[in-house]
Structure formats: structure tokens, C-alpha cells
XYZ file of C-alpha atoms in Angstrom:
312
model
C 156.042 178.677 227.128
C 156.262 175.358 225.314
C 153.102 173.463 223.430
C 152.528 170.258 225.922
C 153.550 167.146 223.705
C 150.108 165.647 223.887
C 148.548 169.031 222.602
C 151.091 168.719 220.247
C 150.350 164.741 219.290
C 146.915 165.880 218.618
C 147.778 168.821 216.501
C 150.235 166.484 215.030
C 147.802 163.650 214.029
C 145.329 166.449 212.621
C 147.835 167.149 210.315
C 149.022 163.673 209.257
C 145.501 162.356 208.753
C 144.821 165.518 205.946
C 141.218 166.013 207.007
C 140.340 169.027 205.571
C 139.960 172.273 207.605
C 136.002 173.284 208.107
C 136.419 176.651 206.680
C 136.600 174.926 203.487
C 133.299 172.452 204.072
C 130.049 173.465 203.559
C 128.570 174.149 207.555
C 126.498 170.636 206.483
C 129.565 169.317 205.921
C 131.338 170.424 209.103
C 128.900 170.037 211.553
C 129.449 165.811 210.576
C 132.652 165.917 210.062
C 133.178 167.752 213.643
C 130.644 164.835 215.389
C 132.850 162.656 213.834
C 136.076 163.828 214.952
C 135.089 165.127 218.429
C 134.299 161.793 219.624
C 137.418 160.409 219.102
C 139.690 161.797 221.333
C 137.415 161.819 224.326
C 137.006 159.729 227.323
C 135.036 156.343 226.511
C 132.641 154.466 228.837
C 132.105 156.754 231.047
C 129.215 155.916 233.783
C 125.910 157.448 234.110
C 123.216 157.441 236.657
C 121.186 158.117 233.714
C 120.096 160.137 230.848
C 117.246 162.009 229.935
C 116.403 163.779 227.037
C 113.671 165.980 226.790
C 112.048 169.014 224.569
C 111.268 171.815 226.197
C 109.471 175.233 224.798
C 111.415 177.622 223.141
C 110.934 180.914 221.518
C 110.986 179.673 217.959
C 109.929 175.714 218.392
C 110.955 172.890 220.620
C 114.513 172.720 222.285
C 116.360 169.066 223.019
C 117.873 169.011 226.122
C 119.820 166.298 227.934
C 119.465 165.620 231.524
C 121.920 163.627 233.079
C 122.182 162.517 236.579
C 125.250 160.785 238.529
C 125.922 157.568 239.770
C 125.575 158.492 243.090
C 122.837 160.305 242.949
C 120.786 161.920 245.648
C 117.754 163.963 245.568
C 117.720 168.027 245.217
C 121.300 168.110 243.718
C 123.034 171.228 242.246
C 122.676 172.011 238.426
C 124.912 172.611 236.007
C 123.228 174.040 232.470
C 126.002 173.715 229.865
C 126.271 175.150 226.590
C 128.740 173.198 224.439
C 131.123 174.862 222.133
C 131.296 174.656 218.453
C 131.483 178.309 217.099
C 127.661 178.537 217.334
C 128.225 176.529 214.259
C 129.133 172.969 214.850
C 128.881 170.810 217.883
C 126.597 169.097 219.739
C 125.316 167.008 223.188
C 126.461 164.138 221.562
C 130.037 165.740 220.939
C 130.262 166.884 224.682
C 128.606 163.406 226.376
C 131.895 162.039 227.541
C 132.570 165.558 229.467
C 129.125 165.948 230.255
C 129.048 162.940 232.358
C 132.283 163.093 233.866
C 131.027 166.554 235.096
C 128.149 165.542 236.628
C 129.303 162.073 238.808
C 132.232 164.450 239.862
C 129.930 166.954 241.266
C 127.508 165.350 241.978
C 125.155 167.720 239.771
C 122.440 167.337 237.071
C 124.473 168.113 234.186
C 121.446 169.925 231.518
C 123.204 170.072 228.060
C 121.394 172.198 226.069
C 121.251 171.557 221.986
C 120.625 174.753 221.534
C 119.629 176.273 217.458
C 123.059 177.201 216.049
C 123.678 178.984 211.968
C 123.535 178.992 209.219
C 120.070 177.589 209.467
C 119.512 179.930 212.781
C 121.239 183.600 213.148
C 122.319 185.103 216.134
C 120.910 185.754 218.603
C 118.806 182.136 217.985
C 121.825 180.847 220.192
C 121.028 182.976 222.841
C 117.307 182.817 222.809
C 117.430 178.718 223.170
C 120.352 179.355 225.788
C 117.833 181.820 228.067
C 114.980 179.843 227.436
C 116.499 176.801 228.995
C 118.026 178.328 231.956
C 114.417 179.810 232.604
C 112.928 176.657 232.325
C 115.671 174.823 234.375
C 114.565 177.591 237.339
C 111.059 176.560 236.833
C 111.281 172.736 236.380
C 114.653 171.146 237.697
C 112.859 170.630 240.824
C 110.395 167.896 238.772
C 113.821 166.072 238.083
C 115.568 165.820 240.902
C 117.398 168.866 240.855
C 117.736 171.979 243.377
C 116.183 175.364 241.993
C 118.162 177.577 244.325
C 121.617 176.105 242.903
C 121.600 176.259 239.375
C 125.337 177.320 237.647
C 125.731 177.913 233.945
C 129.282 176.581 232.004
C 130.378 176.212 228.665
C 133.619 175.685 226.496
C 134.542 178.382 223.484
C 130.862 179.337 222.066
C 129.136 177.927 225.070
C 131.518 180.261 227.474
C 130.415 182.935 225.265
C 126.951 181.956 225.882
C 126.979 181.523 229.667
C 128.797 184.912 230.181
C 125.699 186.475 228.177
C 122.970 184.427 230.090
C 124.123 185.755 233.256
C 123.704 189.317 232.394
C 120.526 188.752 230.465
C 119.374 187.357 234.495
C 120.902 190.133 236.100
C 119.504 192.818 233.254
C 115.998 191.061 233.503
C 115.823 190.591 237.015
C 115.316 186.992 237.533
C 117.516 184.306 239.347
C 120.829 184.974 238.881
C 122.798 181.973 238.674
C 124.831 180.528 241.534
C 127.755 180.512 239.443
C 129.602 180.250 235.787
C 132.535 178.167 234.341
C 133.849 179.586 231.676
C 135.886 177.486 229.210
C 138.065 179.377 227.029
C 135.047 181.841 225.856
C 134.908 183.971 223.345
C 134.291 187.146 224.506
C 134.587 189.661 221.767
C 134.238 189.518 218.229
C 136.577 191.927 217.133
C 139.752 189.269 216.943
C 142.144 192.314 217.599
C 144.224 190.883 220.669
C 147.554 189.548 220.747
C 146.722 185.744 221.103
C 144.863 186.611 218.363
C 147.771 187.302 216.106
C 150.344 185.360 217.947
C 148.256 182.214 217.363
C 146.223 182.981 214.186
C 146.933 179.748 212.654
C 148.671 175.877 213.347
C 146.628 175.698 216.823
C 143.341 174.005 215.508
C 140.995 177.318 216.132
C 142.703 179.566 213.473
C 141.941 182.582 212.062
C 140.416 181.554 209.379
C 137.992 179.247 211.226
C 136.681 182.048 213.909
C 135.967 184.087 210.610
C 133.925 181.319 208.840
C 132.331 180.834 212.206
C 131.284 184.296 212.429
C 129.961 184.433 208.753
C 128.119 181.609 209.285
C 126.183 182.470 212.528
C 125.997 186.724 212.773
C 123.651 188.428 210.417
C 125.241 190.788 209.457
C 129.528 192.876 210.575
C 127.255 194.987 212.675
C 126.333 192.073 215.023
C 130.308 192.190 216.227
C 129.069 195.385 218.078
C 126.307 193.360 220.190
C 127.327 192.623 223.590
C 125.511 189.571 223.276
C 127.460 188.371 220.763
C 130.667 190.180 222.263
C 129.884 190.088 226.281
C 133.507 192.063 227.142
C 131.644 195.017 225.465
C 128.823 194.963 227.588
C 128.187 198.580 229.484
C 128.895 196.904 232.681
C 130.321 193.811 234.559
C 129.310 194.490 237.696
C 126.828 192.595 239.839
C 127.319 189.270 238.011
C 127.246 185.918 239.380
C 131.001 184.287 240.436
C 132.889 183.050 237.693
C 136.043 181.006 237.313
C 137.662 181.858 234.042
C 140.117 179.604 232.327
C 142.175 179.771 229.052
C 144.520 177.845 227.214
C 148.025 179.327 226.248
C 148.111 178.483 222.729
C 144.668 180.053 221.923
C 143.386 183.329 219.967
C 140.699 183.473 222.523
C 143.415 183.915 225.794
C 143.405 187.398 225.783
C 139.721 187.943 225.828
C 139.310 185.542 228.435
C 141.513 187.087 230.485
C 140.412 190.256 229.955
C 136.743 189.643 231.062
C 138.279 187.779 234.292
C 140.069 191.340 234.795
C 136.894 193.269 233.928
C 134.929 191.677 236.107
C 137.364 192.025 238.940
C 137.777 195.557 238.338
C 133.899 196.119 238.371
C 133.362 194.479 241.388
C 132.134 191.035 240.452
C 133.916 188.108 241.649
C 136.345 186.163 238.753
C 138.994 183.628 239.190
C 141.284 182.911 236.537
C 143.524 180.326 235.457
C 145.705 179.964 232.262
C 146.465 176.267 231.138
C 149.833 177.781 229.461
C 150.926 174.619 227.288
C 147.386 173.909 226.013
C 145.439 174.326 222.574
C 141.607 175.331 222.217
C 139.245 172.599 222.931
C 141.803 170.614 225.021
C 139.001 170.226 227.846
C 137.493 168.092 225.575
C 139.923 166.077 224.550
C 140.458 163.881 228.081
C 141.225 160.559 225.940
C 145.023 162.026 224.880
C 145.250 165.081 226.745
C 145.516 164.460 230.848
C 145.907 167.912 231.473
C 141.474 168.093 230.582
C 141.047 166.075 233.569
C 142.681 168.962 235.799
C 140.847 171.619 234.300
C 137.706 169.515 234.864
C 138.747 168.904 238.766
C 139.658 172.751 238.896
C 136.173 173.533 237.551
C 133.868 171.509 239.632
C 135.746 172.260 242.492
C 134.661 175.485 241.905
C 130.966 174.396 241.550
C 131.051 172.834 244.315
C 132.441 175.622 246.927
C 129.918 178.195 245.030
C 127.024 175.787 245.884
C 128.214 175.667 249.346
C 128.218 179.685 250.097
């Protein structure tokens, strides 16, 4: 397995520029410095049929969302809720626009990017509580929008994987809509860090070691959290009875082996879970569709997906 050479011009222009790493920022300091960089390397100008953003009620205060609608657009479409990635630390709506939108005039779908409260300043499971909240809402008021109720998927890359795993058996545990279907982007699925990616690709891939552990610091309360499936969905009692997912990983990431092995889990419990492996790829590369082409296949692969699920 060989790095691609545009995951490896990126890696290699990380390096040459000498930012420093955000394990050794303050999380003020990172969460900036990642808006900053995150922008740059994705797609620019991409169309919209519009954007709305809205706050909606939350457990603990008002949530931002971000509605956004396709060129084409039509009336009832399929929904997409996304969770963007970040480590529960950093990230953004405004860091995941660019794929946002090229998600949603693919589809076509509502795209409903949730901002979603995220630590220091908000523990787990604040994360989580935003995350349900919106999906509840999105069952409740989509229709007001222009969206169908009875086709809502949830999706997310790294933390926002992690996130839509866990909303989907919060549905099934609480007995509400399940949703149609989930994307999940490279998510982390366990906290424990004890697989071989993990140690094969600790560090020189962009997520290192060091990183996942200053994200963890910064959003669990306390080691013990590790142990909560909502924070580590592999570890959940049981992965049966869960809404479709397609699963995909990249090769050069810690988190491939616990993606897999929730795509395997499920399988084995009776759920429904593609997966695919992007083997030359780094974490975050579906993000990254203004120097890495292969982000643009992933994308096609995953609303593809959508799109069949919404169809069943």
C-alpha cells in the first residue's frame, strides 16, 4: 500500500509551512487555526440553491444549524443531517460548507449541518445531546422547509461518524424514527486507541497520536468516559437492528481498524453495513476535494448510497 502523492503533497506542505501541531495550541487557539486551515484545501465556489441558518432548541440553549438546499431543487426532498468532524474539539459548518454543498446538489437532499456544542467549554456527552436534539427536531420540522420527514439519513466525517453511529442507536434504544440511513466517514468508534492502525500510523499522517489524546482530554470528563458507548459506539451491547450504513476508511489512518470493525460488527449482528477502504488516503481527505480527487469519489460513493437507501 503506497500514500497517494496528493495525500502526500498535502502532508508534505503541512510540514514545509511549520504550522504548529494543535496539541500544542490552546483549544482557543486550534479551533482558529483549524477554520483557517480547513478552508484552504477545499473546493471553492461551489453552487447553492440556498442557505439557511437557523437556531433551534436544545437541551442546554439554542443550537445553529445550517440548512442548505440544491440547485435543482424540488419540494419534499431527502435529508441528510451531518455532523462535521473536528475531534468534538475543533471544526465547524463553516469548515465543512464546500462539502456540505457539494453533498446536497449531488443528491439532491437538504443537507442540515449541525454546529453542534463541542469541549472544552462543553463535555461529553454535550456533543451528543445537540446531535439528538437536532435529528429530533429535523423529524418534527424538515417538512416546514422543504424537506421529506420519512427520509431523513444521518453522516459525518471522524467525530461526526462517531456521532451519527451513536444517534442511530439512541433512535433505535428510544424508540423513535430510525433513520433511513448513515454515512460514516472514517469514525471513531472506540476510544481505547489499541488497534493496529492505531500503532502503525500513530504519527506523520495529520491525525496522530498525540492529537486523538489532546482531543480526548479536551472533550471527555473524565478516563472513565472511554467506557461509554456513546463516546465509544463499537462497545455498545448490541449492533443489531440499526439503520443501513456504508462505512468507509482511509488506509493511512489510526481510526481504519475501528471503522472496519463496526462495519464487521454490524454485519455479524444482523444490521446491514457496507464498507469501503480508500487504501492510499490520510484522515480528513474527504474534505480536502481542492488537492485530493480521490474526495470526490468517496463523495459519489456516498450519495450514491443515499440515494438507493431513499429509494427502498
Amino acid at each position: 500500500m503506497n500514500l497517494d502523492p496528493q495525500a502526500k503533497w498535502v502532508l508534505d506542505i503541512a510540514e514545509q509551512i511549520g504550522a504548529p501541531p494543535f496539541e500544542e495550541m490552546t483549544a482557543t487557539e486550534a479551533k482558529a487555526a483549524y477554520e483557517k486551515r480547513a478552508v484552504k484545501l477545499t473546493k471553492k465556489d461551489v453552487p447553492t440553491g440556498g442557505i439557511t441558518d437557523l437556531a433551534i432548541d436544545g437541551p442546554n440553549g439554542a443550537i445553529p444549524i445550517r440548512l442548505y438546499t440544491p440547485v435543482d431543487a424540488s419540494e419534499k426532498l431527502p435529508v441528510l443531517v451531518y455532523y462535521h468532524g473536528g475531534g468534538w474539539v475543533v471544526g465547524s459548518p463553516d469548515t465543512h460548507d464546500a462539502l456540505c454543498r457539494i453533498i446536497s446538489n449531488q443528491g439532491p437532499f437538504i443537507v442540515l449541518s449541525v454546529d453542534y456544542r463541542m469541549g472544552p467549554e462543553a463535555k461529553f456527552p454535550a456533543a451528543i445531546e445537540d446531535a439528538y436534539a437536532a435529528y429530533q427536531w429535523t423529524i418534527a420540522s424538515i417538512k416546514d422547509h422543504g424537506g421529506d420527514p420519512s427520509r431523513i439519513a444521518v453522516g459525518g466525517d471522524s467525530a461526526g461518524g462517531n456521532i451519527s453511529a451513536v444517534i442511530s442507536l439512541l433512535a433505535r434504544d428510544n424508540s423513535i424514527q430510525s433513520p433511513t440511513a448513515q454515512w460514516l466517514i472514517y469514525p471513531a468508534t472506540n476510544m481505547e486507541m489499541q488497534t493496529a492502525s492505531h500503532r502503525d500510523f500513530a504519527d506523520g499522517y495529520f491525525l496522530t497520536n498525540a492529537l486523538m489524546t489532546w482531543f480526548q482530554n479536551h472533550y471527555l470528563r473524565r478516563a472513565d468516559d472511554r467506557s461509554d458507548w456513546r463516546a465509544s459506539p463499537l462497545i455498545a451491547d448490541s449492533l443489531a437492528n440499526l439503520p443501513p450504513a456504508l462505512i468507509q476508511t482511509a488506509g493511512f489512518d489510526p481510526l481504519k481498524d475501528e471503522g472496519k470493525a463496526y462495519a464487521d460488527r454490524m454485519s455479524a449482528e444482523g444490521s446491514k453495513a457496507a464498507y469501503t477502504d480508500y487504501p492510499g488516503m490520510i484522515h480528513g481527505f474527504i474534505n480536502l476535494g481542492g488537492a485530493i480527487d480521490t474526495a470526490q469519489v468517496a463523495i459519489d460513493e456516498g450519495v450514491t448510497y443515499l440515494q438507493r437507501a431513499f429509494k427502498r
